[in-house]
Coordinates of C-alpha atoms and ligand atoms in Angstrom, one line a residue:
M25 CA -18.7 22.3 -29.5
K26 CA -15.0 24.0 -29.6
L27 CA -13.8 25.4 -33.0
A28 CA -10.3 22.1 -32.2
H29 CA -13.4 19.8 -31.7
V30 CA -14.7 20.7 -35.4
I31 CA -11.0 21.0 -37.3
L32 CA -10.2 17.4 -35.0
L33 CA -13.8 16.1 -36.8
F34 CA -13.6 16.7 -39.8
L35 CA -9.4 15.6 -40.4
C36 CA -11.0 12.5 -38.2
F37 CA -13.6 12.5 -41.8
Y38 CA -10.2 12.2 -44.0
S39 CA -8.4 9.9 -41.7
S40 CA -9.0 6.3 -41.1
A41 CA -6.2 6.1 -38.7
C42 CA -7.6 9.1 -36.7
K43 CA -10.6 7.0 -35.1
L44 CA -8.1 4.8 -33.3
T45 CA -5.8 6.9 -31.8
S46 CA -8.0 9.2 -30.6
T47 CA -10.4 6.9 -29.2
S48 CA -7.6 4.4 -27.2
H49 CA -6.0 7.7 -25.9
T50 CA -8.8 9.4 -24.4
F51 CA -9.4 5.8 -22.6
Q52 CA -5.7 5.7 -21.9
E53 CA -6.3 9.0 -20.1
D54 CA -9.5 8.5 -18.0
L55 CA -7.5 5.1 -17.0
L56 CA -4.5 7.1 -15.6
D57 CA -4.7 9.1 -13.0
R58 CA -2.0 12.5 -13.2
N59 CA -1.5 14.1 -10.5
C60 CA 0.1 10.7 -8.7
L61 CA 2.1 9.8 -11.0
T62 CA 3.8 13.2 -11.2
K63 CA 4.5 11.3 -7.3
K64 CA 6.6 8.6 -9.3
Y65 CA 5.6 5.2 -7.7
T66 CA 7.7 2.3 -8.1
H67 CA 7.6 -1.1 -6.6
L68 CA 9.4 0.2 -4.1
S69 CA 7.1 3.4 -2.8
C70 CA 5.2 1.5 0.1
N71 CA 2.8 4.4 0.0
K72 CA 1.1 2.6 -2.6
V73 CA 2.5 -1.6 -2.2
F74 CA 3.5 -3.7 0.5
C75 CA 7.7 -4.3 0.7
Q76 CA 9.1 -7.6 0.7
P77 CA 9.3 -9.6 3.8
W78 CA 13.7 -8.5 3.7
Q79 CA 12.5 -5.2 2.8
K80 CA 11.3 -1.8 5.6
C81 CA 9.4 0.9 4.6
I82 CA 11.3 3.6 5.6
D83 CA 10.7 7.0 4.5
R84 CA 8.1 6.1 2.1
T85 CA 10.6 3.6 0.0
C86 CA 11.5 -0.3 0.8
T87 CA 15.2 -0.6 1.6
C88 CA 17.2 -3.0 2.1
K89 CA 16.2 -5.3 5.2
L90 CA 19.8 -6.6 7.7
P91 CA 20.0 -10.0 7.2
Y92 CA 19.2 -10.6 11.6
Q93 CA 15.6 -8.9 10.5
C94 CA 14.9 -12.0 8.8
P95 CA 12.3 -13.8 10.7
K96 CA 14.4 -17.6 11.5
N97 CA 12.2 -19.8 10.0
G98 CA 13.0 -21.5 6.5
T99 CA 15.0 -22.8 4.5
T100 CA 18.3 -22.7 2.7
V101 CA 19.5 -21.2 -0.6
C102 CA 22.4 -21.3 -2.5
S103 CA 23.8 -18.1 -4.0
T104 CA 25.0 -17.6 -7.0
N105 CA 28.6 -16.8 -5.1
G106 CA 29.2 -20.5 -3.6
K107 CA 27.2 -19.2 0.2
S108 CA 24.8 -21.2 1.8
Y109 CA 22.2 -18.5 4.0
P110 CA 19.7 -20.4 6.3
T111 CA 17.0 -18.8 5.0
Y112 CA 16.0 -17.6 1.3
C113 CA 14.9 -13.7 3.1
Q114 CA 18.9 -13.2 4.3
Q115 CA 20.0 -14.3 1.1
K116 CA 17.9 -11.8 -0.5
S117 CA 18.9 -9.2 2.1
F118 CA 22.3 -9.7 1.5
E119 CA 21.3 -9.4 -2.3
C120 CA 19.3 -6.5 -1.6
L121 CA 21.9 -5.3 0.3
R122 CA 25.0 -6.3 -2.4
P123 CA 23.5 -7.3 -6.3
Q124 CA 26.2 -9.4 -6.9
A125 CA 25.1 -12.4 -5.6
K126 CA 21.9 -13.8 -6.4
F127 CA 19.7 -16.1 -6.2
L128 CA 21.2 -20.1 -7.2
N129 CA 19.2 -23.0 -5.4
N130 CA 17.6 -23.7 -2.8
G131 CA 19.3 -25.9 -0.5
T132 CA 22.8 -26.0 -0.1
C133 CA 25.2 -25.2 -2.4
T134 CA 27.4 -28.6 -4.3
A135 CA 30.1 -27.8 -6.8
E136 CA 28.1 -27.9 -10.0
G137 CA 25.4 -25.3 -9.4
Q138 CA 25.8 -23.2 -12.2
F139 CA 22.3 -21.7 -13.5
S140 CA 22.5 -20.2 -16.7
V141 CA 19.9 -17.7 -19.4
S142 CA 20.9 -17.1 -22.9
L143 CA 19.5 -15.5 -26.1
K144 CA 19.9 -18.1 -29.4
Y145 CA 19.3 -17.2 -33.2
G146 CA 19.0 -13.5 -32.2
Q147 CA 20.5 -9.9 -34.8
T148 CA 22.6 -9.1 -31.9
E149 CA 23.1 -9.7 -28.1
L150 CA 19.1 -7.8 -27.1
E151 CA 17.1 -11.1 -28.4
G152 CA 16.9 -14.1 -29.4
I153 CA 14.9 -17.6 -28.1
V154 CA 15.4 -18.1 -24.4
E155 CA 17.6 -21.0 -23.8
V156 CA 17.9 -22.1 -19.6
Q157 CA 20.3 -24.4 -17.8
L158 CA 19.3 -25.2 -14.8
V159 CA 21.4 -26.1 -11.8
G160 CA 21.7 -29.2 -12.0
Q161 CA 21.0 -30.2 -15.4
D162 CA 23.1 -31.6 -17.7
E163 CA 21.3 -30.0 -20.5
K164 CA 20.0 -27.2 -22.1
A165 CA 16.8 -26.3 -22.5
F166 CA 13.9 -24.1 -24.5
I167 CA 11.2 -22.3 -22.5
C168 CA 7.8 -22.8 -24.1
K169 CA 5.6 -20.0 -25.5
S170 CA 2.7 -20.8 -23.3
S171 CA 4.1 -19.8 -20.4
W172 CA 6.1 -17.1 -21.0
S173 CA 4.4 -13.1 -20.9
M174 CA 6.2 -9.6 -20.1
T175 CA 7.0 -10.9 -16.7
Q176 CA 8.6 -13.7 -17.1
A177 CA 10.5 -11.5 -20.6
N178 CA 11.2 -8.6 -18.1
V179 CA 12.7 -11.6 -15.7
A180 CA 15.1 -12.9 -18.3
C181 CA 16.4 -9.3 -19.5
L182 CA 16.9 -7.9 -15.9
D183 CA 18.6 -11.8 -15.6
L184 CA 21.0 -10.7 -18.7
G185 CA 21.8 -6.9 -17.4
F186 CA 19.1 -5.0 -19.2
P187 CA 18.4 -3.1 -16.5
Q188 CA 15.4 -2.0 -18.2
G189 CA 13.6 -5.4 -18.9
A190 CA 12.4 -6.1 -21.2
L191 CA 10.9 -4.6 -25.2
R192 CA 9.0 -7.4 -26.7
T193 CA 7.5 -11.4 -25.3
Q194 CA 8.3 -11.6 -28.7
G195 CA 10.3 -11.6 -32.0
R196 CA 10.3 -13.4 -35.5
F197 CA 13.8 -16.0 -35.1
L198 CA 14.9 -18.6 -37.5
M199 CA 16.0 -21.6 -35.6
P200 CA 18.7 -23.4 -38.8
E201 CA 18.0 -26.9 -40.3
D202 CA 20.3 -28.4 -38.2
A203 CA 19.6 -26.9 -35.2
S204 CA 17.0 -30.5 -33.7
V205 CA 15.5 -28.3 -31.6
N206 CA 12.6 -30.8 -29.7
E207 CA 10.1 -28.8 -29.4
T208 CA 8.6 -31.0 -27.1
E209 CA 10.8 -30.8 -24.4
C210 CA 10.5 -27.3 -23.4
L211 CA 10.1 -26.0 -20.6
H212 CA 7.1 -24.2 -18.4
V213 CA 7.8 -21.3 -16.2
H214 CA 6.4 -18.5 -14.0
C215 CA 7.1 -16.1 -12.4
R216 CA 5.5 -13.1 -10.1
G217 CA 7.9 -10.1 -11.3
L218 CA 9.9 -8.6 -8.7
E219 CA 12.9 -11.7 -9.0
T220 CA 15.9 -10.6 -10.1
S221 CA 17.2 -13.7 -12.0
L222 CA 15.7 -16.6 -13.6
A223 CA 16.5 -18.8 -11.2
E224 CA 14.1 -17.8 -8.7
C225 CA 11.5 -18.4 -10.4
T226 CA 9.4 -21.8 -10.8
F227 CA 10.5 -24.6 -13.9
T228 CA 8.1 -27.4 -15.0
K229 CA 8.0 -29.6 -17.3
T230 CA 5.1 -30.4 -19.0
R231 CA 4.4 -34.6 -20.7
T232 CA 3.1 -34.1 -24.1
N233 CA 4.5 -35.1 -27.8
R234 CA 2.4 -31.6 -29.2
S235 CA 5.4 -29.7 -30.7
Q236 CA 5.3 -26.7 -28.8
K237 CA 5.8 -23.0 -30.2
L238 CA 8.8 -21.7 -28.5
A239 CA 9.3 -18.0 -26.1
S240 CA 11.6 -15.3 -27.9
V241 CA 12.4 -11.4 -26.3
V242 CA 13.6 -8.2 -27.6
C243 CA 15.5 -6.8 -24.7
Y244 CA 15.0 -3.3 -24.0
T245 CA 17.0 -0.9 -24.3
Q246 CA 17.4 3.1 -24.5
N247 CA 17.4 3.2 -27.9
A248 CA 14.4 1.6 -29.0
D249 CA 12.8 4.4 -30.4
P250 CA 9.2 6.4 -28.8
T251 CA 6.7 6.9 -31.5
H252 CA 3.1 7.8 -30.0
D253 CA 1.1 6.9 -27.4
L254 CA 4.0 5.8 -24.7
F255 CA 3.9 6.2 -21.5
Q256 CA 7.1 6.5 -19.6
C257 CA 8.0 4.5 -16.8
V258 CA 9.8 5.5 -13.3
N259 CA 12.9 3.7 -14.8
G260 CA 12.8 5.4 -18.1
K261 CA 11.4 2.6 -20.4
Y262 CA 8.9 3.4 -22.9
I263 CA 5.6 0.7 -22.9
P264 CA 2.6 1.6 -25.4
Q265 CA 0.1 3.0 -23.8
K266 CA -2.2 0.5 -24.1
R267 CA -0.5 -1.4 -21.3
A268 CA -0.4 0.6 -18.3
C269 CA -3.3 -0.2 -16.1
N270 CA -4.2 -4.1 -17.4
G271 CA -2.0 -5.7 -14.0
I272 CA 0.9 -6.8 -15.9
N273 CA 4.2 -5.3 -14.5
D274 CA 5.4 -4.4 -18.3
C275 CA 8.3 -1.7 -16.6
G276 CA 9.6 -3.9 -14.6
D277 CA 9.5 -1.2 -11.7
Q278 CA 5.8 -1.8 -11.6
S279 CA 4.8 2.2 -12.7
D280 CA 2.8 1.2 -14.8
E281 CA -0.2 -0.3 -12.3
L282 CA 0.5 2.1 -9.7
C283 CA -1.6 5.8 -11.1
C284 CA -4.5 3.6 -11.7
K285 CA -8.7 5.0 -11.5
G286 CA -10.0 1.7 -13.7
C287 CA -8.0 -1.8 -15.0
Q288 CA -8.1 -3.3 -18.2
G289 CA -8.0 -6.2 -18.9
E290 CA -7.4 -9.5 -16.3
S291 CA -6.6 -7.4 -13.8
F292 CA -8.1 -6.2 -10.2
L293 CA -8.4 -2.1 -9.9
C294 CA -7.2 -1.8 -5.4
K295 CA -9.0 1.6 -3.5
S296 CA -5.9 1.8 -3.5
G297 CA -5.5 3.0 -7.5
V298 CA -3.5 -0.1 -7.7
C299 CA -3.8 -3.0 -10.8
I300 CA -3.2 -6.5 -10.0
P301 CA -3.6 -9.2 -12.2
R302 CA -6.7 -10.2 -11.4
Q303 CA -5.8 -14.3 -10.8
Y304 CA -4.1 -12.8 -7.2
K305 CA -7.9 -12.0 -5.7
C306 CA -8.2 -14.5 -3.6
N307 CA -5.5 -16.8 -3.4
G308 CA -4.3 -16.6 -0.2
E309 CA -1.6 -13.2 0.1
V310 CA -3.0 -9.5 0.4
D311 CA -1.7 -7.6 -2.4
C312 CA -3.9 -4.6 -2.2
I313 CA -2.9 -2.0 0.6
T314 CA -6.5 -1.4 1.8
G315 CA -7.3 -5.7 1.7
E316 CA -10.2 -6.4 -0.1
D317 CA -8.1 -9.0 -3.6
E318 CA -8.9 -11.1 -0.2
I319 CA -12.5 -10.1 0.7
G320 CA -15.6 -12.8 -0.2
C321 CA -13.3 -15.5 -0.7
E322 CA -15.1 -18.2 0.6
E323 CA -18.4 -18.3 -1.4
A324 CA -18.5 -21.0 -3.3
G325 CA -18.1 -21.1 -6.5
H326 CA -15.2 -18.2 -6.9
P327 CA -14.8 -17.3 -10.7
E328 CA -11.6 -16.4 -10.1
I329 CA -10.0 -19.8 -8.3
R330 CA -9.9 -22.4 -11.0
V331 CA -9.5 -26.0 -10.5
L332 CA -6.5 -26.6 -12.1
P333 CA -5.6 -25.0 -15.1
P334 CA -5.6 -28.0 -18.9
M335 CA -1.5 -27.8 -19.0
A336 CA -1.2 -29.3 -15.3
Q337 CA -4.4 -32.2 -15.8
E338 CA -0.9 -33.0 -18.1
E339 CA 1.5 -35.0 -15.7
T340 CA 3.7 -32.1 -14.5
E341 CA 7.6 -32.4 -13.1
I342 CA 8.2 -29.7 -10.8
L343 CA 12.3 -29.5 -11.7
T344 CA 13.0 -26.2 -9.2
A345 CA 11.4 -25.0 -5.5
D346 CA 8.6 -22.4 -5.3
M347 CA 10.3 -19.4 -3.7
D348 CA 7.2 -17.2 -4.2
A349 CA 5.7 -20.2 -2.0
E350 CA 8.4 -19.3 0.8
R351 CA 8.1 -15.9 0.4
K352 CA 4.7 -15.7 0.8
R353 CA 5.6 -18.3 3.7
I354 CA 8.3 -16.4 5.3
K355 CA 6.2 -12.9 6.1
S356 CA 3.6 -15.7 7.4
F357 CA 6.0 -15.2 10.2
L358 CA 6.4 -11.1 10.2
P359 CA 6.2 -10.1 13.4
T360 CA 2.2 -8.6 14.0
L361 CA 1.4 -5.0 15.0
S362 CA -2.2 -5.2 18.0
C363 CA -4.3 -2.2 17.3
G364 CA -7.2 -1.2 16.1
V365 CA -8.8 -4.2 17.0
K366 CA -12.2 -3.7 19.5
D367 CA -12.5 -6.5 22.3
N368 CA -16.1 -5.7 22.3
T369 CA -18.6 -7.4 19.5
H370 CA -21.3 -5.6 19.8
S371 CA -22.7 -3.6 17.5
R372 CA -23.1 0.8 17.8
R373 CA -26.4 1.4 19.1
K374 CA -27.6 4.4 18.7
R375 CA -27.1 9.7 19.5
V376 CA -20.0 16.2 18.7
V377 CA -23.1 17.4 16.7
G378 CA -25.6 15.8 15.9
G379 CA -23.8 12.9 17.1
Q380 CA -24.6 10.1 19.4
P381 CA -23.8 8.6 22.8
A382 CA -20.7 6.4 23.2
H383 CA -20.8 3.4 24.8
M384 CA -18.3 1.3 26.9
K385 CA -14.7 0.5 24.4
D386 CA -17.2 1.5 21.8
F387 CA -14.0 3.5 21.2
P388 CA -10.8 2.6 23.3
W389 CA -8.6 4.5 22.0
Q390 CA -10.9 8.2 22.8
M391 CA -8.9 9.8 25.5
A392 CA -9.3 13.2 27.2
I393 CA -7.3 15.8 27.6
K394 CA -8.4 18.4 31.3
D395 CA -7.6 22.2 32.2
G396 CA -8.7 23.1 35.5
D397 CA -11.7 22.0 35.3
K398 CA -12.9 21.4 32.1
I399 CA -11.7 19.0 29.4
T400 CA -10.8 21.1 27.0
C401 CA -10.3 18.7 24.0
G402 CA -9.6 14.9 23.1
G403 CA -7.4 13.0 21.8
I404 CA -6.1 9.4 20.0
Y405 CA -4.2 6.7 22.3
I406 CA -2.3 5.7 20.0
G407 CA 0.2 2.2 22.0
G408 CA 2.9 2.9 24.8
C409 CA 3.0 6.2 26.3
W410 CA 2.2 7.8 23.5
M411 CA -0.5 9.9 22.3
L412 CA -1.7 11.9 19.8
T413 CA -4.0 15.3 20.2
A414 CA -3.9 18.2 18.0
A415 CA -1.0 21.4 18.6
H416 CA -3.7 24.0 19.0
C417 CA -5.0 21.8 22.4
V418 CA -1.8 21.7 24.2
R419 CA 1.1 24.5 25.3
V420 CA 4.1 22.9 26.5
S421 CA 4.5 25.4 29.5
K422 CA 1.1 24.6 30.4
I423 CA 2.1 20.0 31.5
H424 CA 1.9 20.8 34.6
R425 CA -1.9 21.4 34.8
Y426 CA -2.9 18.7 31.6
Q427 CA -4.8 15.9 33.1
I428 CA -5.2 12.7 30.8
W429 CA -8.9 11.3 31.2
A430 CA -8.4 7.4 29.8
A431 CA -11.4 5.1 29.3
L432 CA -13.8 8.4 30.5
L433 CA -18.1 8.9 29.2
N434 CA -19.1 11.2 31.2
W435 CA -16.7 14.4 33.1
F436 CA -19.8 15.0 35.1
R437 CA -20.1 12.4 36.4
P438 CA -17.6 10.2 35.5
N439 CA -17.9 6.0 35.7
S440 CA -15.6 4.0 37.5
E441 CA -13.4 2.6 34.9
V442 CA -11.5 6.3 34.9
K443 CA -7.5 6.7 34.9
I444 CA -6.0 10.0 35.1
Q445 CA -2.3 9.9 33.9
Y446 CA -0.3 13.2 33.7
V447 CA 1.9 13.9 31.0
N448 CA 5.4 13.6 30.9
R449 CA 6.3 15.3 27.4
I450 CA 4.7 17.5 24.5
I451 CA 6.4 16.8 21.5
I452 CA 4.4 19.9 19.6
H453 CA 5.1 20.3 15.7
E454 CA 8.1 21.8 14.5
N455 CA 6.1 23.4 11.6
Y456 CA 2.8 23.8 13.1
N457 CA 1.1 27.7 12.3
G458 CA -1.0 28.7 14.9
G459 CA -2.8 31.4 11.6
T460 CA -3.1 28.5 9.1
Y461 CA -3.8 26.0 11.2
Q462 CA -1.4 23.6 9.1
N463 CA 0.2 21.0 11.0
D464 CA -1.5 21.3 13.7
I465 CA -0.7 17.5 15.7
A466 CA 1.1 17.0 18.6
L467 CA 2.4 14.2 20.7
I468 CA 1.5 13.7 24.2
E469 CA 4.2 11.3 26.1
L470 CA 2.0 10.0 29.5
K471 CA 4.0 9.8 32.9
K472 CA 4.9 6.1 33.2
H473 CA 3.8 4.9 37.4
P474 CA 6.8 4.9 39.0
S475 CA 7.1 1.3 39.7
K476 CA 5.4 0.1 35.8
K477 CA 7.7 -0.3 32.7
E478 CA 5.3 0.7 31.0
C479 CA 2.2 2.7 30.7
V480 CA -1.1 0.7 31.5
L481 CA -3.9 1.8 31.2
P482 CA -6.9 -0.3 31.5
Y483 CA -10.3 -0.4 28.7
T484 CA -7.8 1.6 26.4
I485 CA -6.5 0.2 23.0
P486 CA -4.3 1.8 20.3
A487 CA -5.8 3.3 17.2
C488 CA -3.5 2.4 14.1
I489 CA -1.3 4.4 12.4
P490 CA -2.2 5.3 8.4
W491 CA 1.3 4.3 7.1
S492 CA -0.4 5.6 3.1
P493 CA -2.3 8.1 2.0
Y494 CA -4.3 5.9 0.3
L495 CA -5.7 3.5 2.5
F496 CA -8.4 5.6 2.9
Q497 CA -10.7 7.9 -0.2
P498 CA -13.2 10.4 -0.8
N499 CA -16.2 8.5 0.3
D500 CA -15.6 6.6 2.7
R501 CA -17.1 6.8 5.6
C502 CA -15.2 7.3 8.9
I503 CA -16.3 8.1 12.8
V504 CA -15.6 11.4 14.7
S505 CA -16.2 11.8 17.9
G506 CA -15.7 13.5 21.2
W507 CA -17.4 16.0 24.3
G508 CA -17.3 18.9 22.2
R509 CA -20.9 21.5 21.5
E510 CA -23.8 21.1 20.1
K511 CA -24.4 22.9 17.1
D512 CA -26.1 25.7 19.2
N513 CA -23.8 25.5 21.8
E514 CA -25.4 23.4 24.3
K515 CA -22.5 21.6 26.4
V516 CA -22.3 18.3 26.4
Y517 CA -20.4 16.2 29.4
S518 CA -20.9 12.9 27.7
L519 CA -19.0 11.0 24.5
R520 CA -21.0 11.2 21.7
W521 CA -20.3 9.6 18.0
G522 CA -21.3 10.6 14.7
E523 CA -20.4 9.4 11.0
V524 CA -19.1 11.4 8.5
K525 CA -18.4 10.9 4.9
L526 CA -14.2 11.7 3.8
I527 CA -14.8 14.7 1.1
G528 CA -12.0 15.8 -1.1
N529 CA -11.5 18.9 -3.1
C530 CA -12.2 20.5 -0.7
S531 CA -10.8 23.8 -1.5
K532 CA -13.9 24.4 -3.1
Y533 CA -15.2 24.9 0.9
Y534 CA -12.2 26.5 1.5
P535 CA -10.3 28.5 -0.5
N536 CA -6.6 29.5 0.0
R537 CA -7.1 27.7 3.7
Y538 CA -7.2 24.0 2.6
Y539 CA -4.1 22.1 2.4
E540 CA -4.8 19.0 0.5
K541 CA -1.3 17.5 1.4
E542 CA -2.1 17.6 5.4
M543 CA -5.4 18.1 5.8
Q544 CA -9.1 16.1 4.9
C545 CA -12.5 17.2 4.9
A546 CA -15.4 15.2 7.0
G547 CA -19.2 15.8 6.8
T548 CA -22.3 15.0 5.9
D549 CA -24.0 16.6 2.5
D550 CA -27.2 18.5 4.7
G551 CA -24.0 19.0 7.7
S552 CA -25.5 17.5 10.5
I553 CA -23.3 15.1 12.6
D554 CA -20.0 17.2 12.8
A555 CA -16.7 17.7 15.0
C556 CA -17.1 21.2 17.2
K557 CA -15.3 23.0 20.2
G558 CA -13.8 21.2 22.4
D559 CA -14.0 17.7 19.8
S560 CA -10.3 19.3 19.2
G561 CA -7.4 16.9 19.3
G562 CA -10.0 13.9 19.2
P563 CA -10.1 11.4 16.2
L564 CA -11.6 10.5 13.0
V565 CA -11.0 6.4 12.5
C566 CA -12.3 5.2 9.2
T567 CA -12.3 1.1 10.1
D568 CA -10.8 -1.2 6.8
V569 CA -11.9 -4.2 5.0
N570 CA -11.0 -6.6 8.1
N571 CA -12.0 -4.5 10.5
V572 CA -8.7 -3.2 11.7
T573 CA -9.2 0.8 12.5
Y574 CA -7.4 3.3 11.9
V575 CA -6.5 7.3 13.2
W576 CA -7.8 8.9 9.4
G577 CA -7.8 12.6 11.7
I578 CA -6.8 15.0 14.1
V579 CA -10.3 17.1 14.6
S580 CA -8.5 20.7 14.0
W581 CA -11.0 23.4 13.1
G582 CA -14.2 24.3 10.9
E583 CA -16.2 27.1 9.7
N584 CA -19.3 27.0 12.3
C585 CA -20.7 24.1 13.7
G586 CA -22.8 21.4 11.8
E587 CA -23.2 23.3 8.3
K588 CA -24.2 22.7 5.1
E589 CA -21.3 23.4 2.7
F590 CA -18.7 24.0 5.5
P591 CA -17.2 20.6 6.9
G592 CA -15.1 20.1 9.9
V593 CA -10.9 19.9 8.9
Y594 CA -9.0 17.5 10.2
T595 CA -4.8 17.1 10.0
K596 CA -4.5 14.1 7.9
V597 CA -2.7 11.7 10.1
A598 CA -0.9 9.6 7.2
N599 CA 0.8 12.5 6.4
Y600 CA 2.5 12.2 9.8
F601 CA 3.9 9.0 9.6
D602 CA 7.2 9.2 9.3
W603 CA 6.9 12.0 12.3
I604 CA 5.0 9.9 15.1
S605 CA 7.8 6.9 14.3
N606 CA 10.7 9.2 14.5
H607 CA 9.6 10.5 18.0
V608 CA 7.3 7.7 19.3
G609 CA 9.8 4.7 17.5
R610 CA 8.8 2.5 14.5
S611 CA 8.9 -0.5 16.5
L612 CA 5.7 1.6 18.2
I613 CA 3.2 1.9 14.9
S614 CA 4.7 0.1 12.5
Q615 CA 2.6 -3.3 11.6
H616 CA 4.1 -3.7 8.1
N617 CA 7.3 -4.0 6.8
V618 CA 9.0 -3.5 9.6
Ligands
LIG11 C1 -12.9 23.7 17.7 O1 -13.3 25.5 18.0 C2 -13.3 23.6 16.5 N1 -16.6 22.0 12.8 C3 -13.8 22.4 15.7 C4 -14.1 21.8 15.4 C5 -14.9 22.1 13.6 C6 -15.4 23.7 14.3 C7 -14.6 24.6 15.5 C8 -15.4 21.4 12.9 O2 -12.5 23.3 18.2

């Protein structure tokens, strides 16, 4: 035992507070991924979250769409500037660009339409019991405490002009004797958490004669003194450390939920390290970028789906439109991309080093580069006239010598489906380093047939480009394929494939040669399955929970082939999403947030 621990134990013995603070601290340390926190992710980081339908992901950040880029379908909404917009998406896009005008109500604008929030009975401007006046209602009303949480409180404070949201959801506020408040008349409110105004949340009223407690709030200002065990949000707000990774967006910018190794309370951990509220599991909308929150939902008696909350069994009157449902509807109108989905359904039959032979349609994105009379490298079709390969596979000066073979299985006896293409352009990564193999990535643009507008490649389907480095994780199983050599350097003529595991902390196998951000190791525990000479430039593909296949890696290098403790090293394609997108055009490869 280290000396420090002995001293700590000694102190704990004499201090009752010690046990509590030290255990809660280590518990929280376990939940948070410190390295991830340095990246300062927020609700606008498309590496971690889906952007809103009125945003698009540019340079890893959710940025405002232009209103005309919104889907045309939708219902008319009115904004606080008195203008009507044809869709909610358009209004939010205008607001995103110029935040002064916010959402007011669903439908067209009317003269008397106003919405207001105010705080009553507080000692200062920043606290009190929450009072609202809904659009088209004469009376002001309070909100029931039972529907109030940090989610709604943050939106209310933001609406009131406190950019960092709420400090606390409750305070002690005494109503004067003569206030004559009817506590059976309070409203319920439900927000998603990223609304910019309380008017965007859904208000309901339940007939009851029970007296209810009322919602109150203390809004956050920088003066709130940072005491012990605080988590610093990216927006500068401090929250108690114990509220990080609980699925609730306490920060207001979601930064307390995006770097989690585990989740506490009523929340669900996405593979991407994000905690989402448990109610979002199986709610019909994908919340985890990896999609697993909507998997396995059909099973009968799913505990996350409650029939009706007890409150809704009473007579509930909906007072405002459900803009969250409208947001979901808009999402369904967004364009989708077709990639990574094979048109065969047969499962792979059983043989790279230690692999198995591939069958037609198994690897429809696999391409071969032929230089002279040999297949020298692999490639990956990504759509349009574009394919990816390794930078070390190609030279711009040799462009006229290359043939690109699609739908090839055996190059000694080519199958009838093979299509031969020529190269129009080679783009080698500007920072490719032939000494270290950093940025070992290149794009090949195929020549179009003179009479055709597009590249036509039978039996060829693009693999999707991963837009986030969090889509797959160490230990995920992926597939490498190619015409590369066997372990004993035996020549291979037919396309072979093998299953490998993604490997984290690869610097331990390749000290000073491995660059975590740009490279990905993959292999098997005994090293029996591996890429080898000739597989370079070819794909390492991973398939997500929805059976969509992504090109996660490009075969790049490794010490020998098929040796234990010397895994294959691949170019980590997710790190080059922007580079690829800038060359081939965003619309070819952006499947979300377009
Ligand atoms: C090569 O020479 C090569 N075992 C490719 C992959 C690996 C080793 C060598 C990985 O192209």
